[in-house]
């Protein structure tokens, strides 16, 4: 169960950070910036970006937040007490030793700081996203010429998304004992 | 004949290379937009309005690296190294067919395999669930592909394109020869263009250096890499291969130094009395009416000085140049106490075996070391890049037409190209150009360049002439490869040789080469005679050489003293220029025998 939890967390992290954010969402943002710059022409993409691709963040932010929230639980060395050999320890040992290991792990890998920074990164993306969303004109007046005026905000949003990707890369890839 | 203007790259990636049955690969389109590359895969026809890149920096063919390329729900996706390499080969083969090949490969590392489920298809269309092995850095399929490419095409640059953390695989992809790592979501066209410049197989798009054979592209890449530093560079190649053009190419690709001065000087033409003035300049002397001159080195200050034919530089000139390279100051003639600091990169060129010249003390080793501290650039002769001949012929023809007011524009007949391709062009591009100019000038008012206009020697000149001194040997071996002349024919040709003066520069300093060529010919003749006169012994059934018998036959006499034979062997084999030939066991054996019989300094008393 523990191994599954860790694997599950890793799998979900890969799906969020690697498969969605870095492979799809960020490149779509960059391509849209190129479109606003006039370097790329793509009628289909231009029509569907704001309605289909851009709003994906609203759904994926929940996954991002959940990953950060569940990290201390699912990737802590405490989970090692649910499998051999540490599962053989008695409850009292599990409690004090587990607590000690968790504290040492949290200190050594600056887990609190990591979570804090990840939350900050999510918040920054959120702020940029909703600011941009508020600034977007309604569909009757969203020609590329008008949207070009928001280039700076789109660029800022892209930078925040990149930072988020960087933050998720900093999470460890396996359960680390101290 | 296709003119390549932008690089053509291969992207091997499961996400970007996959094909979708009913719509465009959006991820691929986004990557193309990110890097401003034009998708030429051709699998998206009829799937909506294609994306257009206004000014692409490259064209790209995308391949999944797996089968099936177009996967539906229920399909099992697996990695396909064989087909991947087949596509790599196809692109590389194009360089030999006058069609643009791969400038570079962008390669993903992690390829997901397994069944395409409803869930995985929902997440990313056509992609499988993947398994633990796929994500194990030690087992990345991308590293297998990288290894296969490096084994078969070590010159083809591969750049890793991945969103996986670099540090996890850095050691592996470095060991396997990848040139760089491009983070998938952070790249931009400028970085890609920088990688093309540093690592790519790209032609000279300025149009000065013509061709896109692999041999030439490798030389151009060497030149661009060397151009990024201010260290001196040595350019090597046969006469007429375009060493000055490469020097100019290096200069123009030197970043901020591209607008700096470029001066050139022919070392062989430097007279020993005037070289100092020409190079260092002269201080103005009113009393004697001598005008000040800056000198070539000061004229090149901040930029590049191209030294042609460096191997023919007189010894005192070499000493002077070495002093400048070491001290970085110039003292004009007549101003020995006033110096000028100089920042000059020396681009030297040679068509001789300059290390050999160092070996026989004709060129200073310390100077050679300085001149090539930024590296050597090797220019291929024309015979090693025949696929470039049609382009070169086209260029020379147009230039000849432009230079002749009455010359008509002409098409180049394929038979003329075939005739040109059948010749080795020992004089390389210079010889080709002379030939084409003559063809156009002799026939200015025609619309076709045909084979009869192209006048080249009837015999195909190969780099090594096979000479059989014994008819029996020729018969025994059957029909020999290449050209075969009997000794008498060879002597007849040598007696009939006349030097056609193309320019004085072509003739200057050739005596050491002629001397070396003759000595090597004599050594080969000796070897043939030694082989032909082997005598079998009980200990050596394959035969032992006899220097006395061989030399007797060479001289055409009834008898010869062994000491005399030894002297002759020493005379032939004692030259520095044929030292490498002493690796041959027969010649080595003969030389050692001669030295044993006639240790150094003693000579035979028998009259010649």
XYZ file of C-alpha atoms in Angstrom:
786
model
C 0.000 0.000 0.000
C 2.830 2.306 0.877
C 4.757 1.537 -2.232
C 1.624 2.087 -4.187
C 1.074 5.429 -2.487
C 4.537 6.646 -3.343
C 4.304 5.340 -6.856
C 0.894 6.836 -7.194
C 2.168 10.226 -6.046
C 5.122 10.001 -8.442
C 2.869 8.893 -11.249
C 0.496 11.764 -10.586
C 3.380 14.207 -10.339
C 4.725 13.011 -13.703
C 1.325 13.280 -15.266
C 0.862 16.804 -13.964
C 4.336 18.261 -14.356
C 5.833 16.274 -17.230
C 2.892 15.167 -19.330
C 0.585 18.157 -18.917
C 2.509 21.242 -17.799
C 5.816 20.877 -19.639
C 4.694 18.841 -22.651
C 1.387 20.500 -23.394
C 0.340 23.569 -21.475
C 3.580 25.577 -21.532
C 4.298 24.851 -25.204
C 0.728 25.909 -26.028
C 1.330 29.174 -24.157
C 4.544 29.794 -26.053
C 2.879 29.057 -29.368
C 0.142 31.513 -28.496
C 2.750 34.141 -27.696
C 4.292 33.529 -31.122
C 0.863 33.963 -32.638
C 0.435 37.293 -30.886
C 3.900 38.267 -32.108
C 2.780 37.583 -35.653
C 5.368 34.854 -36.185
C 2.829 32.043 -36.448
C -0.495 31.757 -38.243
C -2.914 29.136 -37.001
C -6.597 29.923 -37.392
C -7.787 26.822 -35.588
C -5.478 27.379 -32.633
C -6.302 31.057 -32.460
C -9.994 30.261 -32.226
C -9.730 27.566 -29.609
C -6.848 28.664 -27.388
C -8.820 30.927 -25.096
C -11.815 28.628 -24.880
C -10.107 25.252 -24.789
C -6.397 25.344 -23.836
C -6.016 28.387 -21.600
C -8.747 27.389 -19.102
C -7.155 23.975 -18.469
C -5.360 25.605 -15.558
C -8.622 25.935 -13.639
C -8.948 22.200 -13.497
C -5.265 21.284 -13.165
C -4.609 23.698 -10.326
C -6.606 21.367 -8.075
C -4.261 18.534 -8.917
C -1.244 20.778 -8.358
C -2.521 21.797 -4.958
C -3.375 18.254 -3.982
C 0.070 17.020 -4.940
C 1.677 19.612 -2.704
C -0.707 18.909 0.147
C -0.213 15.142 0.033
C 3.531 15.199 -0.461
C 4.520 15.107 3.245
C 2.215 12.173 3.835
C 2.872 10.087 0.773
C 6.585 10.614 0.370
C 7.687 10.682 4.015
C 9.904 7.873 5.364
C 7.029 7.223 7.742
C 5.575 5.171 4.935
C 8.428 2.690 5.308
C 6.864 1.506 8.509
C 4.059 -0.011 6.515
C 6.305 -2.450 4.696
C 9.038 -4.910 5.619
C 11.203 -4.801 7.577
C 10.022 -1.835 9.635
C 6.451 -3.123 9.739
C 7.696 -5.602 12.312
C 8.375 -2.832 14.830
C 5.972 -2.558 17.712
C 3.593 0.365 17.888
C 5.634 2.269 20.444
C 8.771 2.034 18.342
C 6.895 3.007 15.246
C 5.602 6.065 16.997
C 8.859 7.486 18.354
C 11.139 6.238 15.626
C 8.717 7.170 12.909
C 8.299 10.604 14.335
C 12.033 11.042 14.617
C 12.674 9.881 11.055
C 9.972 12.126 9.720
C 11.373 15.145 11.552
C 14.901 14.434 10.409
C 13.710 13.961 6.845
C 11.667 17.132 6.945
C 14.680 19.064 8.250
C 17.274 17.546 5.981
C 15.249 18.067 2.817
C 13.693 21.367 3.933
C 10.267 19.929 3.257
C 8.393 22.821 4.790
C 10.302 25.294 2.686
C 9.690 23.194 -0.411
C 5.977 23.052 0.223
C 5.884 26.725 0.986
C 7.614 27.616 -2.256
C 5.410 25.258 -4.238
C 2.313 26.853 -2.747
C 3.702 30.269 -3.594
C 4.310 29.164 -7.160
C 0.750 27.861 -7.460
C -0.564 31.097 -6.014
C 1.438 33.172 -8.493
C 0.099 31.182 -11.395
C -3.386 31.593 -9.998
C -3.012 35.352 -9.590
C -1.615 35.788 -13.087
C -4.276 33.566 -14.540
C -7.251 35.311 -12.982
C -5.803 38.748 -13.641
C -5.412 37.795 -17.260
C -8.841 36.258 -17.376
C -10.377 39.452 -16.018
C -8.499 41.482 -18.582
C -9.609 39.363 -21.512
C -12.194 41.057 -23.711
C -15.477 39.354 -24.342
C -15.829 37.085 -27.308
C -17.321 39.804 -29.510
C -14.148 41.851 -29.275
C -11.307 39.344 -28.975
C -9.504 39.778 -32.245
C -5.794 39.082 -32.277
C -5.086 42.802 -32.544
C -6.939 43.416 -29.303
C -5.409 40.429 -27.577
C -1.969 41.576 -28.611
C -2.354 44.375 -26.084
C -2.314 41.710 -23.398
C 0.948 40.190 -24.628
C 2.803 41.283 -21.507
C 0.299 39.587 -19.220
C 0.397 36.376 -21.232
C 4.176 36.433 -21.069
C 4.089 36.922 -17.336
C 1.647 34.041 -16.985
C 3.952 31.826 -19.051
C 6.882 32.714 -16.785
C 4.858 31.787 -13.705
C 3.936 28.434 -15.268
C 7.602 27.775 -15.998
C 8.488 28.515 -12.401
C 5.793 26.096 -11.289
C 7.306 23.404 -13.473
C 10.710 24.111 -11.955
C 9.258 23.806 -8.460
C 7.729 20.430 -9.158
C 11.046 19.206 -10.527
C 12.568 19.883 -7.136
C 10.371 17.350 -5.343
C 12.215 14.072 -4.756
C 11.552 11.153 -7.055
C 11.508 8.490 -4.369
C 10.906 7.990 -0.690
C 14.132 9.023 0.934
C 15.202 7.650 4.264
C 17.447 9.940 6.236
C 19.247 20.502 -57.969
C 17.775 21.660 -54.665
C 19.125 24.786 -53.028
C 18.935 24.360 -49.270
C 18.268 27.528 -47.410
C 17.208 26.320 -43.966
C 18.311 23.317 -41.931
C 16.384 20.073 -42.053
C 16.109 18.255 -38.732
C 14.707 14.961 -37.508
C 12.713 14.943 -34.267
C 12.340 11.507 -32.671
C 9.712 11.796 -29.957
C 6.721 9.649 -28.980
C 4.462 12.625 -28.203
C 5.376 14.863 -31.135
C 5.987 12.090 -33.626
C 2.682 10.285 -33.157
C 0.045 10.586 -35.792
C -3.658 10.992 -34.974
C -6.309 9.510 -37.261
C -8.781 12.317 -37.229
C -7.012 15.511 -36.202
C -3.740 17.360 -36.088
C -1.128 16.639 -33.478
C -1.621 19.796 -31.418
C 1.453 19.200 -29.295
C 3.593 18.972 -32.411
C 2.131 22.195 -33.773
C 2.874 23.949 -30.487
C 6.465 22.749 -30.532
C 6.821 23.989 -34.092
C 5.466 27.367 -33.050
C 7.750 27.487 -30.050
C 10.869 26.932 -32.127
C 9.578 28.402 -35.410
C 10.086 25.184 -37.362
C 8.093 24.017 -40.331
C 6.575 20.548 -40.108
C 7.386 18.580 -43.279
C 6.356 15.141 -42.010
C 3.401 15.105 -44.371
C 1.034 13.078 -42.162
C -1.358 15.922 -41.387
C -2.716 16.522 -44.849
C -6.473 16.875 -44.825
C -6.687 17.431 -41.088
C -7.794 21.028 -40.926
C -5.976 24.212 -41.791
C -2.279 23.717 -41.201
C -0.245 26.026 -39.047
C 1.994 28.385 -40.932
C 5.322 29.629 -39.651
C 6.055 33.015 -41.206
C 9.838 32.711 -41.218
C 10.869 29.214 -40.187
C 14.400 28.650 -38.977
C 14.304 24.948 -39.889
C 12.221 22.208 -41.449
C 11.466 19.178 -39.346
C 10.447 15.598 -39.958
C 8.795 14.036 -36.928
C 8.961 10.346 -36.107
C 7.443 8.560 -33.126
C 10.198 5.949 -32.664
C 7.467 3.381 -32.048
C 4.885 1.266 -33.784
C 2.151 1.812 -34.561
C 2.821 5.438 -35.383
C -0.923 6.090 -35.322
C -2.239 4.257 -32.245
C -5.894 3.839 -31.324
C -7.560 2.649 -28.138
C -6.707 -0.993 -27.672
C -3.474 -0.871 -29.651
C -0.248 -1.974 -28.047
C 2.543 0.548 -28.544
C 6.130 -0.695 -28.560
C 9.498 0.869 -29.289
C 10.898 0.334 -32.779
C 14.644 0.857 -33.020
C 14.931 -0.727 -36.448
C 12.515 1.600 -38.206
C 13.901 4.575 -36.309
C 17.386 3.854 -37.611
C 16.008 3.302 -41.087
C 14.668 6.851 -41.060
C 17.949 8.191 -39.721
C 19.783 6.378 -42.528
C 17.466 7.685 -45.215
C 18.142 11.251 -44.151
C 21.889 10.770 -43.951
C 21.994 9.073 -47.338
C 20.487 12.153 -48.918
C 23.733 14.063 -48.448
C 25.287 11.837 -51.098
C 22.449 12.479 -53.521
C 22.595 16.279 -53.731
C 19.470 16.468 -51.546
C 19.433 18.100 -48.085
C 19.969 15.540 -45.316
C 19.699 15.815 -41.545
C 21.380 18.837 -40.081
C 20.699 17.525 -36.593
C 18.534 15.090 -34.636
C 16.423 16.195 -31.662
C 15.813 13.157 -29.518
C 13.440 12.506 -26.659
C 14.573 10.244 -23.842
C 11.458 8.701 -22.325
C 9.146 6.764 -24.636
C 5.928 5.386 -23.134
C 4.919 1.889 -24.180
C 2.025 -0.437 -23.473
C -1.655 -0.518 -24.190
C -3.574 2.576 -25.245
C -6.536 2.579 -22.851
C -9.579 4.798 -22.762
C -8.068 6.601 -19.798
C -4.630 7.135 -21.335
C -6.253 8.176 -24.610
C -8.402 10.671 -22.708
C -5.329 12.167 -21.088
C -3.317 12.356 -24.304
C -4.742 10.996 -27.545
C -2.906 7.992 -28.948
C -0.582 7.621 -25.969
C -0.320 4.391 -23.937
C -0.411 4.006 -20.162
C 3.320 3.499 -19.912
C 5.095 1.388 -17.332
C 7.764 1.745 -14.683
C 10.562 0.679 -16.994
C 9.800 3.459 -19.440
C 10.485 6.060 -16.767
C 13.677 4.446 -15.460
C 16.506 6.791 -16.513
C 18.879 3.851 -16.940
C 16.506 2.264 -19.428
C 15.327 5.197 -21.452
C 14.671 4.146 -25.031
C 16.117 7.472 -26.106
C 19.535 6.385 -24.847
C 19.313 3.219 -26.967
C 18.565 5.307 -30.030
C 21.399 7.673 -29.173
C 23.840 4.783 -28.881
C 22.734 3.336 -32.226
C 23.080 6.694 -33.988
C 26.505 7.340 -32.535
C 27.732 3.917 -33.617
C 26.584 4.288 -37.190
C 26.704 8.056 -37.720
C 29.177 9.544 -35.240
C 29.254 12.837 -37.164
C 25.490 13.349 -36.983
C 24.808 15.727 -34.064
C 22.128 14.685 -31.589
C 20.561 17.093 -29.111
C 18.380 15.754 -26.311
C 14.901 17.287 -26.237
C 13.298 16.392 -22.956
C 11.251 17.625 -20.067
C 12.919 15.114 -17.755
C 15.420 16.597 -15.305
C 18.768 16.921 -16.968
C 20.864 15.855 -13.994
C 19.348 12.376 -13.968
C 20.671 11.507 -17.393
C 23.465 13.973 -17.959
C 26.249 11.463 -17.517
C 24.603 8.891 -19.774
C 23.862 11.159 -22.670
C 27.293 12.750 -22.387
C 28.967 9.347 -22.594
C 26.868 8.423 -25.600
C 27.868 11.525 -27.512
C 24.848 13.826 -27.337
C 25.944 17.390 -28.011
C 23.509 19.322 -25.828
C 20.306 19.232 -23.817
C 17.269 21.281 -24.798
C 14.611 21.587 -22.090
C 11.339 21.037 -23.849
C 9.304 23.832 -22.405
C 11.983 26.462 -22.157
C 13.626 26.467 -25.532
C 13.368 29.194 -28.120
C 14.431 29.660 -31.737
C 17.599 31.483 -30.762
C 18.895 28.539 -28.748
C 18.107 26.150 -31.594
C 19.900 28.373 -34.087
C 22.855 28.527 -31.761
C 22.958 24.724 -31.727
C 22.754 24.623 -35.528
C 25.732 26.930 -35.647
C 27.785 24.980 -33.138
C 26.907 21.410 -33.959
C 24.785 21.237 -37.106
C 25.722 19.972 -40.554
C 24.790 23.154 -42.396
C 26.120 24.578 -45.655
C 27.368 28.103 -46.174
C 24.214 30.022 -46.909
C 26.147 33.110 -47.915
C 26.830 31.306 -51.190
C 30.590 31.754 -51.068
C 31.443 28.135 -50.326
C 29.437 25.872 -52.562
C 28.337 22.381 -51.682
C 26.493 20.265 -49.183
C 28.421 17.006 -49.195
C 29.059 15.589 -45.754
C 32.814 16.041 -46.139
C 32.386 19.763 -46.764
C 29.761 20.225 -44.045
C 32.074 18.640 -41.490
C 34.823 21.064 -42.504
C 32.423 23.999 -42.222
C 31.361 22.838 -38.770
C 34.997 22.602 -37.706
C 35.494 26.115 -39.029
C 32.520 27.553 -37.151
C 33.578 25.910 -33.904
C 37.105 27.251 -34.292
C 35.777 30.695 -35.193
C 34.305 31.237 -31.750
C 37.727 31.732 -30.158
C 40.559 34.144 -30.933
C 43.130 31.367 -31.092
C 45.142 30.795 -34.249
C 43.858 28.205 -36.709
C 45.621 26.066 -39.308
C 43.685 25.310 -42.485
C 44.850 22.283 -44.420
C 43.987 21.059 -47.846
C 45.338 20.409 -51.327
C 45.901 23.194 -53.800
C 42.734 24.755 -55.051
C 40.400 23.438 -52.338
C 39.370 26.898 -51.171
C 41.514 27.558 -48.123
C 41.179 31.314 -48.461
C 37.408 30.971 -48.690
C 37.369 28.974 -45.486
C 39.507 31.620 -43.834
C 36.953 34.235 -44.832
C 34.168 31.961 -43.621
C 35.849 31.685 -40.233
C 36.229 35.441 -40.130
C 32.597 36.110 -41.006
C 31.400 33.637 -38.382
C 33.438 35.142 -35.576
C 30.584 36.942 -33.863
C 31.516 40.454 -32.867
C 34.807 40.180 -34.778
C 33.058 39.614 -38.101
C 33.332 43.311 -38.941
C 36.953 43.559 -37.907
C 39.800 43.756 -40.486
C 40.738 40.795 -42.674
C 44.155 40.911 -44.343
C 45.826 38.262 -46.417
C 49.386 37.471 -47.366
C 51.081 34.745 -49.351
C 53.984 33.407 -47.333
C 55.806 31.937 -50.308
C 55.733 35.272 -52.099
C 57.407 37.025 -49.194
C 60.921 37.902 -50.197
C 63.352 37.659 -47.311
C 64.528 41.241 -47.767
C 61.124 42.848 -47.920
C 59.129 40.598 -45.640
C 59.796 42.663 -42.535
C 58.548 45.841 -44.166
C 55.514 44.141 -45.626
C 54.524 42.511 -42.400
C 55.678 44.950 -39.754
C 55.445 48.241 -41.578
C 58.002 50.991 -41.981
C 58.572 54.112 -39.921
C 58.439 57.328 -41.901
C 61.897 58.697 -42.555
C 61.805 62.151 -44.033
C 65.543 62.299 -44.603
C 65.497 59.353 -46.972
C 62.026 60.014 -48.319
C 60.662 56.753 -46.997
C 56.935 56.844 -46.441
C 55.368 55.268 -43.437
C 53.523 52.050 -43.998
C 51.480 50.261 -41.447
C 52.320 46.718 -42.434
C 49.926 43.842 -42.782
C 49.909 42.861 -39.152
C 48.937 46.265 -37.847
C 46.410 46.546 -40.662
C 44.827 43.372 -39.332
C 44.812 44.571 -35.733
C 41.638 43.512 -33.960
C 40.856 41.023 -36.698
C 42.381 38.255 -38.764
C 45.485 37.815 -40.863
C 45.382 35.018 -43.435
C 48.739 33.445 -44.225
C 48.606 31.302 -47.334
C 51.192 28.578 -48.045
C 52.626 28.744 -44.560
C 54.737 25.656 -45.270
C 56.848 27.633 -47.709
C 57.678 30.437 -45.321
C 61.421 31.243 -45.233
C 63.131 30.404 -41.936
C 63.904 33.987 -40.916
C 60.281 34.921 -41.582
C 59.238 32.090 -39.297
C 61.357 33.475 -36.477
C 59.837 36.909 -36.877
C 56.280 35.616 -36.880
C 56.956 33.519 -33.824
C 58.165 36.596 -32.003
C 54.920 38.412 -32.804
C 52.820 35.453 -31.716
C 54.626 35.320 -28.408
C 54.992 39.012 -27.623
C 51.895 40.401 -29.350
C 53.741 43.563 -30.380
C 55.072 44.801 -33.691
C 58.228 46.832 -34.225
C 58.099 48.675 -37.569
C 61.265 48.738 -39.618
C 63.330 51.738 -38.601
C 61.504 52.077 -35.297
C 63.049 49.282 -33.286
C 62.388 51.070 -30.021
C 58.760 51.853 -30.742
C 56.359 48.985 -30.628
C 52.681 48.642 -31.286
C 50.546 46.128 -29.433
C 48.508 43.957 -31.754
C 45.562 41.666 -31.287
C 45.571 39.517 -34.397
C 44.320 36.013 -34.987
C 46.486 34.145 -37.501
C 44.614 31.965 -39.970
C 47.313 29.941 -41.721
C 46.927 27.602 -44.652
C 49.065 24.842 -46.063
C 48.873 22.091 -48.636
C 52.011 20.307 -47.526
C 52.822 17.801 -44.845
C 53.927 20.455 -42.440
C 54.643 18.026 -39.632
C 57.005 16.308 -42.057
C 58.708 19.639 -42.671
C 59.153 20.046 -38.944
C 60.702 16.594 -38.910
C 63.346 17.648 -41.405
C 63.836 21.032 -39.757
C 62.324 23.059 -42.553
C 59.632 24.454 -40.309
C 59.822 25.421 -36.661
C 57.886 23.175 -34.325
C 57.266 25.974 -31.836
C 55.761 28.123 -34.578
C 53.566 25.264 -35.807
C 52.304 24.736 -32.286
C 51.299 28.397 -32.040
C 49.676 28.496 -35.429
C 47.336 25.632 -34.712
C 46.486 26.204 -31.073
C 42.878 26.849 -32.100
C 42.807 23.634 -34.099
C 43.188 22.273 -37.622
C 40.550 22.556 -40.305
C 40.808 19.886 -42.994
C 39.365 20.769 -46.373
C 38.425 17.784 -48.505
C 39.714 17.569 -52.088
C 37.123 17.504 -54.839
C 37.510 13.792 -55.420
C 36.201 13.226 -51.881
C 33.099 15.312 -52.515
C 31.944 14.495 -56.053
C 28.334 15.142 -55.098
C 29.213 18.835 -54.948
C 30.504 18.931 -58.512
C 27.172 19.723 -60.189
C 26.646 22.718 -57.901
C 30.187 23.919 -58.444
C 29.848 23.562 -62.197
C 26.629 25.567 -62.067
C 28.306 28.344 -60.103
C 31.424 28.474 -62.282
C 29.307 28.525 -65.423
C 27.255 31.477 -64.218
C 30.368 33.354 -63.159
C 32.004 32.703 -66.516
C 28.896 33.918 -68.311
C 28.784 37.051 -66.174
C 32.444 37.780 -66.912
C 31.988 37.484 -70.673
C 29.720 40.173 -72.165
C 28.758 38.069 -75.184
C 28.251 34.798 -73.354
C 24.730 33.432 -73.373
C 23.155 31.730 -70.398
C 23.349 27.983 -70.945
C 21.929 24.796 -69.579
C 24.427 22.209 -68.429
C 24.067 18.953 -70.294
C 24.036 15.808 -68.109
C 26.754 14.245 -70.260
C 29.015 17.190 -69.456
C 28.394 16.559 -65.783
C 29.213 12.874 -66.253
C 32.472 13.744 -67.948
C 33.327 16.131 -65.128
C 32.442 13.512 -62.527
C 34.745 10.960 -64.203
C 37.812 13.122 -63.589
C 39.603 13.415 -60.267
C 40.442 17.120 -60.416
C 43.872 17.086 -58.820
C 43.874 20.878 -59.038
C 40.515 20.906 -57.270
C 38.178 23.860 -57.538
C 40.739 26.108 -59.139
C 41.298 23.609 -61.920
C 37.565 23.066 -62.348
C 36.962 26.786 -62.553
C 39.676 27.237 -65.181
C 38.169 24.412 -67.200
C 34.627 25.815 -67.065
C 35.733 29.349 -67.850
C 37.584 28.015 -70.878
C 34.515 26.049 -71.929
C 32.319 29.159 -71.751
C 34.844 31.520 -73.317
C 35.585 29.133 -76.179
C 31.866 28.723 -76.861
C 30.178 31.894 -75.674
C 27.212 31.915 -77.994
C 25.600 28.576 -77.311
C 22.743 27.626 -75.021
C 24.204 24.376 -73.749
C 27.399 23.390 -71.979
C 28.060 19.951 -73.434
C 30.740 17.349 -72.888
C 32.822 18.332 -75.894
C 33.216 21.840 -74.442
C 34.763 20.393 -71.290
C 38.434 19.727 -71.964
C 40.083 17.555 -69.388
C 42.947 15.023 -69.614
C 41.826 11.722 -71.114
C 43.367 9.668 -68.338
C 41.655 9.611 -65.004
C 44.289 10.654 -62.497
C 44.042 8.676 -59.290
C 45.826 9.497 -56.110
C 47.992 6.370 -56.395
C 49.288 5.034 -59.671
C 49.797 1.304 -59.788
C 52.933 0.551 -61.689
C 53.814 -3.010 -62.539
C 57.451 -3.499 -63.348
C 56.983 -7.117 -64.275
C 54.561 -8.267 -66.920
C 54.319 -11.652 -65.262
C 53.142 -10.012 -62.053
C 50.407 -8.146 -63.913
C 49.262 -11.303 -65.649
C 49.291 -13.317 -62.428
C 47.039 -10.872 -60.679
C 44.591 -10.702 -63.532
C 43.120 -7.359 -64.441
C 44.546 -4.841 -61.990
C 42.569 -2.061 -60.316
C 42.995 1.547 -61.329
C 45.490 2.665 -63.912
C 48.361 0.408 -64.840
C 51.484 1.666 -66.563
C 54.550 -0.298 -67.337
C 57.846 1.206 -66.230
C 58.737 2.249 -69.754
C 55.429 4.047 -70.112
C 55.984 5.805 -66.797
C 59.425 7.012 -67.864
C 58.040 8.127 -71.191
C 55.315 10.149 -69.492
C 57.737 11.745 -67.075
C 60.027 12.731 -69.946
C 57.072 14.215 -71.791
C 55.743 16.203 -68.809
C 55.649 19.943 -69.344
C 54.632 22.465 -66.712
C 51.739 24.618 -67.786
C 52.022 27.796 -65.803
C 48.673 28.655 -64.242
C 50.165 31.082 -61.802
C 53.563 31.489 -60.189
C 52.081 30.706 -56.824
C 51.247 27.190 -58.015
C 54.903 26.507 -58.823
C 56.603 28.166 -55.875
C 58.068 25.839 -53.265
C 57.292 22.566 -55.026
C 60.809 21.138 -55.070
C 60.541 19.358 -51.706
C 57.280 17.755 -52.842
C 58.675 16.679 -56.186
C 61.730 15.309 -54.441
C 59.605 13.409 -51.936
C 57.383 12.008 -54.693
C 60.375 10.728 -56.639
C 61.964 9.136 -53.604
C 58.697 7.387 -52.762
C 58.455 6.127 -56.314
C 61.968 4.688 -56.059
C 61.050 3.033 -52.771
C 58.043 1.379 -54.357
C 60.152 0.215 -57.264
C 62.630 -1.266 -54.816
C 59.849 -3.050 -52.965
C 58.535 -4.631 -56.127
C 62.003 -5.903 -57.015
C 62.591 -7.243 -53.530
C 59.277 -9.104 -53.663
C 59.993 -10.459 -57.128
C 63.395 -11.806 -56.145
C 62.492 -13.576 -52.920
C 64.193 -16.908 -52.527
C 62.536 -19.684 -50.593
C 64.585 -21.270 -47.835
C 63.876 -24.218 -45.556
C 63.306 -21.804 -42.690
C 61.274 -19.360 -44.730
C 59.161 -21.106 -47.326
C 57.515 -17.799 -48.265
C 60.940 -16.560 -49.362
C 63.690 -14.327 -48.031
C 64.570 -11.043 -49.648
C 67.960 -10.544 -51.191
C 69.082 -6.945 -51.502
C 71.971 -7.907 -53.760
C 69.822 -9.750 -56.286
C 67.179 -7.037 -56.265
C 69.632 -4.192 -56.805
C 71.460 -6.189 -59.524
C 68.235 -6.437 -61.439
C 67.355 -2.794 -60.806
C 70.707 -1.699 -62.214
C 70.500 -4.163 -65.072
C 74.022 -5.490 -64.478
C 75.455 -8.985 -64.261
C 76.800 -8.592 -60.767
C 76.975 -6.104 -57.912
C 78.839 -6.130 -54.623
C 76.707 -6.608 -51.558
C 78.204 -3.470 -50.043
C 77.199 -1.496 -53.126
C 73.703 -2.902 -52.952
C 73.540 -1.843 -49.307
C 74.644 1.684 -50.171
C 71.969 1.990 -52.825
C 69.303 0.701 -50.451
C 70.390 3.243 -47.852
C 70.360 6.024 -50.415
C 66.771 5.233 -51.387
C 65.390 4.580 -47.937
C 67.301 7.142 -45.920
C 65.053 10.103 -46.808
C 62.794 11.661 -44.165
C 59.869 11.826 -46.519
C 59.596 8.086 -46.844
C 60.012 7.303 -43.154
C 56.384 6.199 -42.921
C 57.006 3.670 -45.704
C 59.497 1.862 -43.486
C 56.476 0.472 -41.644
C 56.267 -1.915 -44.575
C 57.968 -5.164 -43.465
C 59.768 -5.748 -46.772
C 61.336 -2.298 -46.897
C 62.093 -2.391 -43.211
C 63.846 -5.704 -43.618
C 65.896 -4.393 -46.551
C 66.855 -1.218 -44.708
C 67.923 -3.068 -41.594
C 69.986 -5.469 -43.715
C 71.657 -2.525 -45.463
C 72.437 -0.816 -42.160
C 73.890 -4.006 -40.787
C 76.121 -4.428 -43.804
C 77.032 -0.767 -44.126
C 76.738 1.056 -40.821
C 76.371 4.807 -41.158
C 79.195 6.771 -42.792
C 80.915 3.933 -44.664
C 80.630 3.817 -48.396
C 81.472 1.143 -50.950
C 84.770 1.400 -52.869
C 83.216 0.112 -56.074
C 82.863 2.791 -58.682
C 79.289 3.614 -59.708
